């Protein structure tokens, strides 16, 4: 209760206090920060997916500026020889304002990434966006079959059907690519599973379907039980290395991450950066309220 209460009030604290918590999870405000962190991860045999922070914009001018930031990021990433790809949140490009504008911005970003033979992952946002993001993915996949992938969330009751509904896009030569995660947004009970075991059961059901159907998957979790169950499924289906990788968020469970790398599996870390770190941070904070009490202790008790 105490931790939850602190997590609820922390977003109203001055930003510089929140930054004390956030710097564990965010590489910094600039592209240079993202490059520094990415190179460090690469040196530990970890690939990255880089995200420019910024969601739920209010104007299409912001969408244009966000696109430009990604285009610059892509050039700089390959100039720096970073082993990475990119993650985008469609609402940052105007999905909820004008979906055509959003589609064209995301196409420009994918085209730029494709010019380096790279890849763009479309993050999945809250359930207001699910249909729109699936539709967007279908469209971009049509134009750039090997350069785009989608995130799916195991906590949504609809997800298994969404995955099976996209299998017409899967082929042996160009497999579909999903990132499978639990889901981070607070969704109504009518459409989402709430219990930890229930979410995990559906996560593994989705994962097994992907392995059986030779769909590429980024297994995005820090949950040790899921990681171990994924190992079992990988062994059961003899899944080749090119059809899966593990994924984690920057700053979360580095020991588990290292153990996965040491087991010889591919690991990719989500590296967020940007001036708009505040919204991202407070979401992470609500997700893990225990962190919040550590911050409070650090600020008020340890001075
Ligand atoms: C690479 C990647 C991309 C993602 N993209 C999306 C997306 O597009 N859309 C979306 O809805 N969600 C996304 N998520 C978030 C995801 O949905 C979960 O909310 C998040 O990963 C926590 O779930 P978990 O599987 O790690 O399990 P949990 O049961 O939540 O966590 C397992 C353990 O991991 C540790 N842990 C987890 N989170 C934290 C944290 N923030 N700080 C410290 N420790 C932590 C704790 O020890 C916890 O006990 C992404 C996650 C990853 C790893």
Short mmCIF file of C-alpha atoms and ligand atoms in Angstrom, two decimals:
data_model
loop_
_atom_site.label_atom_id
_atom_site.label_comp_id
_atom_site.label_asym_id
_atom_site.label_seq_id
_atom_site.Cartn_x
_atom_site.Cartn_y
_atom_site.Cartn_z
CA UNK A 1 0.00 0.00 0.00
CA UNK A 2 2.74 2.40 1.06
CA UNK A 3 4.70 1.73 -2.11
CA UNK A 4 1.59 2.22 -4.26
CA UNK A 5 0.79 5.48 -2.55
CA UNK A 6 4.29 6.77 -3.15
CA UNK A 7 4.15 5.69 -6.78
CA UNK A 8 0.87 7.58 -7.19
CA UNK A 9 2.20 10.85 -5.79
CA UNK A 10 5.72 10.76 -7.20
CA UNK A 11 4.69 12.04 -10.65
CA UNK A 12 3.74 15.31 -8.95
CA UNK A 13 7.25 15.76 -7.59
CA UNK A 14 9.74 18.04 -9.34
CA UNK A 15 11.16 16.44 -12.47
CA UNK A 16 14.70 16.41 -11.16
CA UNK A 17 13.62 14.05 -8.37
CA UNK A 18 12.02 11.70 -10.86
CA UNK A 19 15.21 11.76 -12.91
CA UNK A 20 17.06 10.12 -10.00
CA UNK A 21 14.80 7.10 -10.56
CA UNK A 22 14.65 7.42 -14.32
CA UNK A 23 18.31 7.41 -15.20
CA UNK A 24 18.40 3.67 -14.46
CA UNK A 25 15.88 3.10 -17.26
CA UNK A 26 16.66 5.84 -19.76
CA UNK A 27 19.91 6.30 -21.60
CA UNK A 28 19.69 10.11 -21.53
CA UNK A 29 18.21 13.05 -23.38
CA UNK A 30 20.29 13.01 -26.58
CA UNK A 31 21.20 10.71 -29.49
CA UNK A 32 24.77 10.72 -28.16
CA UNK A 33 23.50 9.26 -24.89
CA UNK A 34 21.67 6.52 -26.80
CA UNK A 35 24.83 5.77 -28.82
CA UNK A 36 27.00 5.59 -25.69
CA UNK A 37 24.65 3.15 -23.96
CA UNK A 38 24.09 1.10 -27.14
CA UNK A 39 27.82 0.70 -27.77
CA UNK A 40 28.32 -0.40 -24.20
CA UNK A 41 25.56 -3.01 -24.56
CA UNK A 42 26.97 -4.14 -27.93
CA UNK A 43 30.34 -4.66 -26.24
CA UNK A 44 28.54 -7.16 -23.95
CA UNK A 45 27.16 -9.07 -26.98
CA UNK A 46 23.75 -7.43 -26.61
CA UNK A 47 21.87 -5.90 -29.54
CA UNK A 48 19.64 -2.88 -29.03
CA UNK A 49 16.36 -1.45 -30.22
CA UNK A 50 16.34 2.33 -29.84
CA UNK A 51 13.25 4.34 -29.00
CA UNK A 52 12.83 8.11 -29.07
CA UNK A 53 10.58 8.93 -26.14
CA UNK A 54 7.39 10.79 -26.93
CA UNK A 55 3.78 9.63 -27.06
CA UNK A 56 0.25 10.96 -27.34
CA UNK A 57 1.07 14.16 -29.17
CA UNK A 58 -1.44 16.96 -29.67
CA UNK A 59 -0.45 18.38 -33.07
CA UNK A 60 0.76 17.07 -36.41
CA UNK A 61 3.74 19.44 -36.22
CA UNK A 62 4.94 17.32 -33.31
CA UNK A 63 4.49 14.20 -35.46
CA UNK A 64 6.68 15.72 -38.19
CA UNK A 65 9.36 16.67 -35.66
CA UNK A 66 9.29 13.17 -34.16
CA UNK A 67 9.75 11.62 -37.59
CA UNK A 68 12.73 13.85 -38.27
CA UNK A 69 14.28 12.79 -35.00
CA UNK A 70 14.01 9.12 -36.02
CA UNK A 71 15.47 9.79 -39.46
CA UNK A 72 18.49 11.48 -37.83
CA UNK A 73 18.74 8.68 -35.28
CA UNK A 74 18.88 6.01 -37.98
CA UNK A 75 21.74 7.76 -39.81
CA UNK A 76 23.69 8.33 -36.61
CA UNK A 77 23.17 4.72 -35.44
CA UNK A 78 24.75 3.27 -38.56
CA UNK A 79 27.49 5.90 -38.68
CA UNK A 80 28.41 4.65 -35.21
CA UNK A 81 28.30 1.00 -36.28
CA UNK A 82 25.77 0.22 -33.57
CA UNK A 83 24.16 -3.23 -33.82
CA UNK A 84 20.58 -2.21 -33.42
CA UNK A 85 17.16 -1.55 -34.81
CA UNK A 86 14.34 0.86 -33.90
CA UNK A 87 11.07 0.85 -31.99
CA UNK A 88 8.28 3.33 -32.71
CA UNK A 89 5.08 4.29 -30.92
CA UNK A 90 2.51 5.22 -33.59
CA UNK A 91 0.76 7.78 -31.37
CA UNK A 92 3.99 9.82 -31.57
CA UNK A 93 3.32 10.18 -35.30
CA UNK A 94 -0.31 11.17 -34.99
CA UNK A 95 -2.13 7.81 -35.02
CA UNK A 96 -5.00 9.20 -32.99
CA UNK A 97 -5.11 12.51 -34.92
CA UNK A 98 -4.80 11.43 -38.55
CA UNK A 99 -3.95 7.81 -39.26
CA UNK A 100 -2.94 8.53 -42.88
CA UNK A 101 -0.35 11.07 -41.77
CA UNK A 102 0.90 8.56 -39.21
CA UNK A 103 1.14 5.83 -41.85
CA UNK A 104 3.24 8.04 -44.14
CA UNK A 105 5.60 9.07 -41.33
CA UNK A 106 6.12 5.48 -40.28
CA UNK A 107 6.66 4.45 -43.91
CA UNK A 108 9.36 7.14 -44.22
CA UNK A 109 11.07 5.79 -41.11
CA UNK A 110 10.89 2.19 -42.31
CA UNK A 111 12.16 3.18 -45.74
CA UNK A 112 15.14 4.89 -44.11
CA UNK A 113 15.81 1.84 -41.89
CA UNK A 114 15.43 -0.46 -44.90
CA UNK A 115 18.09 1.55 -46.76
CA UNK A 116 20.49 0.22 -44.08
CA UNK A 117 18.89 -3.24 -44.24
CA UNK A 118 17.51 -2.59 -40.76
CA UNK A 119 14.19 -3.10 -39.02
CA UNK A 120 11.47 -1.12 -37.24
CA UNK A 121 9.29 -2.58 -34.50
CA UNK A 122 5.83 -1.06 -34.05
CA UNK A 123 5.22 -0.93 -30.29
CA UNK A 124 1.73 -1.77 -29.10
CA UNK A 125 0.07 0.97 -27.06
CA UNK A 126 -3.18 0.92 -25.09
CA UNK A 127 -6.32 -0.86 -26.30
CA UNK A 128 -7.65 2.30 -28.00
CA UNK A 129 -4.84 1.73 -30.50
CA UNK A 130 -4.85 -2.05 -30.97
CA UNK A 131 -6.98 -2.26 -34.13
CA UNK A 132 -5.30 0.80 -35.64
CA UNK A 133 -1.81 -0.55 -34.95
CA UNK A 134 -2.59 -3.96 -36.42
CA UNK A 135 -4.01 -2.28 -39.53
CA UNK A 136 -0.94 -0.04 -39.76
CA UNK A 137 1.33 -3.07 -39.48
CA UNK A 138 -0.53 -4.88 -42.28
CA UNK A 139 -0.05 -1.88 -44.56
CA UNK A 140 3.65 -1.32 -43.89
CA UNK A 141 4.41 -5.05 -44.04
CA UNK A 142 2.96 -5.07 -47.51
CA UNK A 143 5.49 -2.47 -48.68
CA UNK A 144 8.46 -3.57 -46.56
CA UNK A 145 7.97 -7.28 -45.83
CA UNK A 146 11.31 -7.83 -44.06
CA UNK A 147 11.76 -4.52 -42.31
CA UNK A 148 8.76 -4.25 -39.97
CA UNK A 149 7.41 -6.12 -36.98
CA UNK A 150 4.64 -5.71 -34.42
CA UNK A 151 4.31 -6.04 -30.66
CA UNK A 152 1.54 -8.18 -29.15
CA UNK A 153 0.42 -8.16 -25.52
CA UNK A 154 -0.34 -11.44 -23.72
CA UNK A 155 -2.64 -9.71 -21.20
CA UNK A 156 -5.26 -8.84 -23.83
CA UNK A 157 -7.94 -11.49 -24.29
CA UNK A 158 -8.01 -10.83 -28.03
CA UNK A 159 -4.30 -11.37 -28.65
CA UNK A 160 -4.25 -15.07 -29.59
CA UNK A 161 -6.86 -14.32 -32.28
CA UNK A 162 -4.91 -11.29 -33.44
CA UNK A 163 -1.81 -13.44 -33.88
CA UNK A 164 -3.61 -16.22 -35.73
CA UNK A 165 -5.37 -13.57 -37.84
CA UNK A 166 -2.04 -12.28 -39.11
CA UNK A 167 -0.56 -15.62 -40.16
CA UNK A 168 -1.48 -15.00 -43.79
CA UNK A 169 1.55 -12.65 -43.71
CA UNK A 170 3.89 -15.43 -42.57
CA UNK A 171 6.15 -17.38 -44.92
CA UNK A 172 9.28 -19.52 -44.62
CA UNK A 173 11.30 -17.01 -46.67
CA UNK A 174 10.07 -13.92 -44.76
CA UNK A 175 8.70 -14.92 -41.36
CA UNK A 176 6.33 -12.64 -39.52
CA UNK A 177 8.08 -10.95 -36.61
CA UNK A 178 6.36 -10.28 -33.31
CA UNK A 179 7.61 -9.00 -30.01
CA UNK A 180 5.62 -10.83 -27.36
CA UNK A 181 5.25 -8.99 -24.03
CA UNK A 182 2.78 -9.07 -21.15
CA UNK A 183 1.48 -5.53 -21.77
CA UNK A 184 2.09 -2.44 -19.72
CA UNK A 185 -1.09 -0.32 -19.83
CA UNK A 186 -3.96 -0.46 -17.32
CA UNK A 187 -6.80 -2.12 -19.25
CA UNK A 188 -10.42 -2.91 -18.24
CA UNK A 189 -11.08 -6.34 -16.81
CA UNK A 190 -13.57 -7.10 -19.57
CA UNK A 191 -10.81 -7.20 -22.19
CA UNK A 192 -7.70 -8.20 -20.26
CA UNK A 193 -6.36 -10.87 -17.97
CA UNK A 194 -5.39 -9.54 -14.58
CA UNK A 195 -3.86 -12.43 -12.69
CA UNK A 196 -0.13 -13.03 -13.01
CA UNK A 197 -0.56 -16.80 -13.64
CA UNK A 198 -3.29 -16.18 -16.19
CA UNK A 199 -1.16 -13.69 -18.12
CA UNK A 200 1.81 -16.06 -18.02
CA UNK A 201 -0.32 -18.97 -19.27
CA UNK A 202 -1.48 -16.90 -22.25
CA UNK A 203 2.04 -15.61 -22.88
CA UNK A 204 3.25 -19.20 -23.22
CA UNK A 205 0.27 -20.19 -25.36
CA UNK A 206 1.06 -17.32 -27.74
CA UNK A 207 4.75 -18.20 -27.73
CA UNK A 208 4.09 -21.86 -28.46
CA UNK A 209 1.86 -20.91 -31.39
CA UNK A 210 4.64 -18.74 -32.81
CA UNK A 211 7.25 -21.47 -32.45
CA UNK A 212 4.95 -24.09 -34.01
CA UNK A 213 4.27 -21.80 -36.96
CA UNK A 214 7.88 -20.66 -37.50
CA UNK A 215 7.10 -17.04 -36.69
CA UNK A 216 10.02 -14.92 -35.51
CA UNK A 217 9.56 -13.73 -31.92
CA UNK A 218 11.24 -11.32 -29.56
CA UNK A 219 10.52 -12.84 -26.14
CA UNK A 220 10.21 -9.63 -24.13
CA UNK A 221 10.15 -10.39 -20.44
CA UNK A 222 12.12 -10.13 -17.21
CA UNK A 223 10.05 -12.88 -15.60
CA UNK A 224 12.42 -15.74 -14.74
CA UNK A 225 9.60 -18.29 -14.88
CA UNK A 226 8.72 -17.23 -18.42
CA UNK A 227 12.36 -17.22 -19.48
CA UNK A 228 12.78 -20.79 -18.22
CA UNK A 229 9.52 -21.92 -19.83
CA UNK A 230 10.69 -20.30 -23.07
CA UNK A 231 13.93 -22.32 -22.86
CA UNK A 232 11.82 -25.48 -22.57
CA UNK A 233 9.73 -24.55 -25.61
CA UNK A 234 12.82 -23.64 -27.63
CA UNK A 235 14.21 -27.11 -26.87
CA UNK A 236 10.85 -28.84 -27.50
CA UNK A 237 10.44 -27.28 -30.96
CA UNK A 238 14.15 -27.14 -31.71
CA UNK A 239 13.69 -23.47 -32.64
CA UNK A 240 16.59 -22.19 -34.78
CA UNK A 241 18.44 -19.09 -33.55
CA UNK A 242 17.23 -16.93 -36.44
CA UNK A 243 13.61 -17.35 -35.28
CA UNK A 244 13.82 -15.93 -31.77
CA UNK A 245 15.62 -13.58 -29.43
CA UNK A 246 15.12 -12.45 -25.87
CA UNK A 247 14.39 -8.80 -25.19
CA UNK A 248 14.57 -6.70 -22.05
CA UNK A 249 14.20 -3.08 -21.05
CA UNK A 250 17.31 -1.04 -20.36
CA UNK A 251 18.19 -1.11 -16.67
CA UNK A 252 15.87 -4.00 -15.71
CA UNK A 253 17.13 -7.35 -14.32
CA UNK A 254 20.69 -7.12 -15.67
CA UNK A 255 21.71 -10.38 -13.95
CA UNK A 256 18.98 -12.43 -15.60
CA UNK A 257 19.89 -10.71 -18.88
CA UNK A 258 23.52 -11.73 -18.49
CA UNK A 259 22.60 -15.32 -17.71
CA UNK A 260 20.53 -15.51 -20.93
CA UNK A 261 23.45 -14.15 -22.95
CA UNK A 262 25.79 -16.64 -21.28
CA UNK A 263 23.42 -19.47 -22.28
CA UNK A 264 24.13 -18.45 -25.87
CA UNK A 265 20.78 -16.85 -26.74
CA UNK A 266 20.45 -13.59 -28.67
CA UNK A 267 19.52 -10.67 -26.42
CA UNK A 268 18.22 -7.26 -27.45
CA UNK A 269 17.75 -4.38 -25.04
CA UNK A 270 15.21 -1.59 -25.49
CA UNK A 271 17.10 1.68 -25.16
CA UNK A 272 14.86 4.72 -24.73
CA UNK A 273 16.20 8.25 -24.90
CA UNK A 274 14.84 11.74 -25.36
CA UNK A 275 13.65 14.88 -23.74
CA UNK A 276 10.22 13.38 -23.06
CA UNK A 277 11.43 10.89 -20.49
CA UNK A 278 8.87 11.95 -17.86
CA UNK A 279 5.79 10.04 -19.14
CA UNK A 280 7.83 6.92 -19.79
CA UNK A 281 9.35 7.06 -16.33
CA UNK A 282 6.16 7.51 -14.40
CA UNK A 283 4.65 4.50 -16.21
CA UNK A 284 7.66 2.35 -15.26
CA UNK A 285 7.34 3.67 -11.77
CA UNK A 286 3.69 2.72 -11.44
CA UNK A 287 4.57 -0.72 -12.78
CA UNK A 288 7.15 -1.29 -10.11
CA UNK A 289 6.13 0.73 -7.06
CA UNK A 290 8.84 -0.92 -4.97
CA UNK A 291 11.33 1.26 -6.85
CA UNK A 292 9.47 4.33 -5.72
CA UNK A 293 10.06 3.70 -2.07
CA UNK A 294 13.75 3.24 -2.79
CA UNK A 295 13.80 6.66 -4.39
CA UNK A 296 11.97 8.23 -1.53
CA UNK A 297 14.43 6.64 0.87
CA UNK A 298 17.33 7.86 -1.23
CA UNK A 299 15.95 11.37 -1.34
CA UNK A 300 14.66 11.82 2.17
CA UNK A 301 16.49 9.36 4.32
CA UNK A 302 19.90 9.11 2.74
CA UNK A 303 19.77 12.83 1.99
C1 LIG B 1 11.83 -5.06 -24.94
C2 LIG B 1 10.49 -4.76 -24.38
C3 LIG B 1 9.57 -4.03 -25.12
C4 LIG B 1 8.30 -3.78 -24.63
N1 LIG B 1 7.37 -3.18 -25.44
C5 LIG B 1 6.10 -3.05 -24.99
C6 LIG B 1 5.07 -2.57 -25.85
O1 LIG B 1 5.27 -2.25 -27.02
N2 LIG B 1 3.81 -2.46 -25.33
C7 LIG B 1 3.51 -2.80 -24.04
O2 LIG B 1 2.35 -2.73 -23.63
N3 LIG B 1 4.49 -3.25 -23.21
C8 LIG B 1 5.76 -3.38 -23.64
N4 LIG B 1 6.72 -3.86 -22.80
C9 LIG B 1 6.44 -3.98 -21.35
C10 LIG B 1 5.85 -5.31 -20.98
O3 LIG B 1 4.56 -5.40 -21.51
C11 LIG B 1 5.78 -5.48 -19.45
O4 LIG B 1 5.00 -4.51 -18.88
C12 LIG B 1 7.13 -5.46 -18.76
O5 LIG B 1 8.10 -6.07 -19.52
C13 LIG B 1 7.03 -6.21 -17.40
O6 LIG B 1 6.61 -7.52 -17.59
P1 LIG B 1 7.56 -8.80 -17.37
O7 LIG B 1 7.27 -9.79 -18.45
O8 LIG B 1 8.96 -8.40 -17.24
O9 LIG B 1 7.00 -9.49 -16.06
P2 LIG B 1 6.75 -8.95 -14.59
O10 LIG B 1 6.07 -10.06 -13.89
O11 LIG B 1 6.09 -7.62 -14.61
O12 LIG B 1 8.20 -8.75 -14.02
C14 LIG B 1 9.04 -9.85 -13.71
C15 LIG B 1 10.16 -9.33 -12.83
O13 LIG B 1 10.97 -8.42 -13.58
C16 LIG B 1 11.36 -7.34 -12.77
N5 LIG B 1 10.85 -6.11 -13.37
C17 LIG B 1 9.91 -5.99 -14.31
N6 LIG B 1 9.73 -4.69 -14.65
C18 LIG B 1 10.58 -3.98 -13.88
C19 LIG B 1 10.90 -2.59 -13.75
N7 LIG B 1 10.28 -1.67 -14.48
N8 LIG B 1 11.86 -2.23 -12.87
C20 LIG B 1 12.52 -3.17 -12.13
N9 LIG B 1 12.27 -4.48 -12.22
C21 LIG B 1 11.31 -4.90 -13.07
C22 LIG B 1 10.85 -7.59 -11.39
O14 LIG B 1 11.86 -8.26 -10.67
C23 LIG B 1 9.69 -8.51 -11.63
O15 LIG B 1 9.43 -9.33 -10.54
C24 LIG B 1 7.97 -4.19 -23.30
C25 LIG B 1 8.89 -4.91 -22.55
C26 LIG B 1 10.11 -5.21 -23.06
C27 LIG B 1 11.06 -6.05 -22.26
#
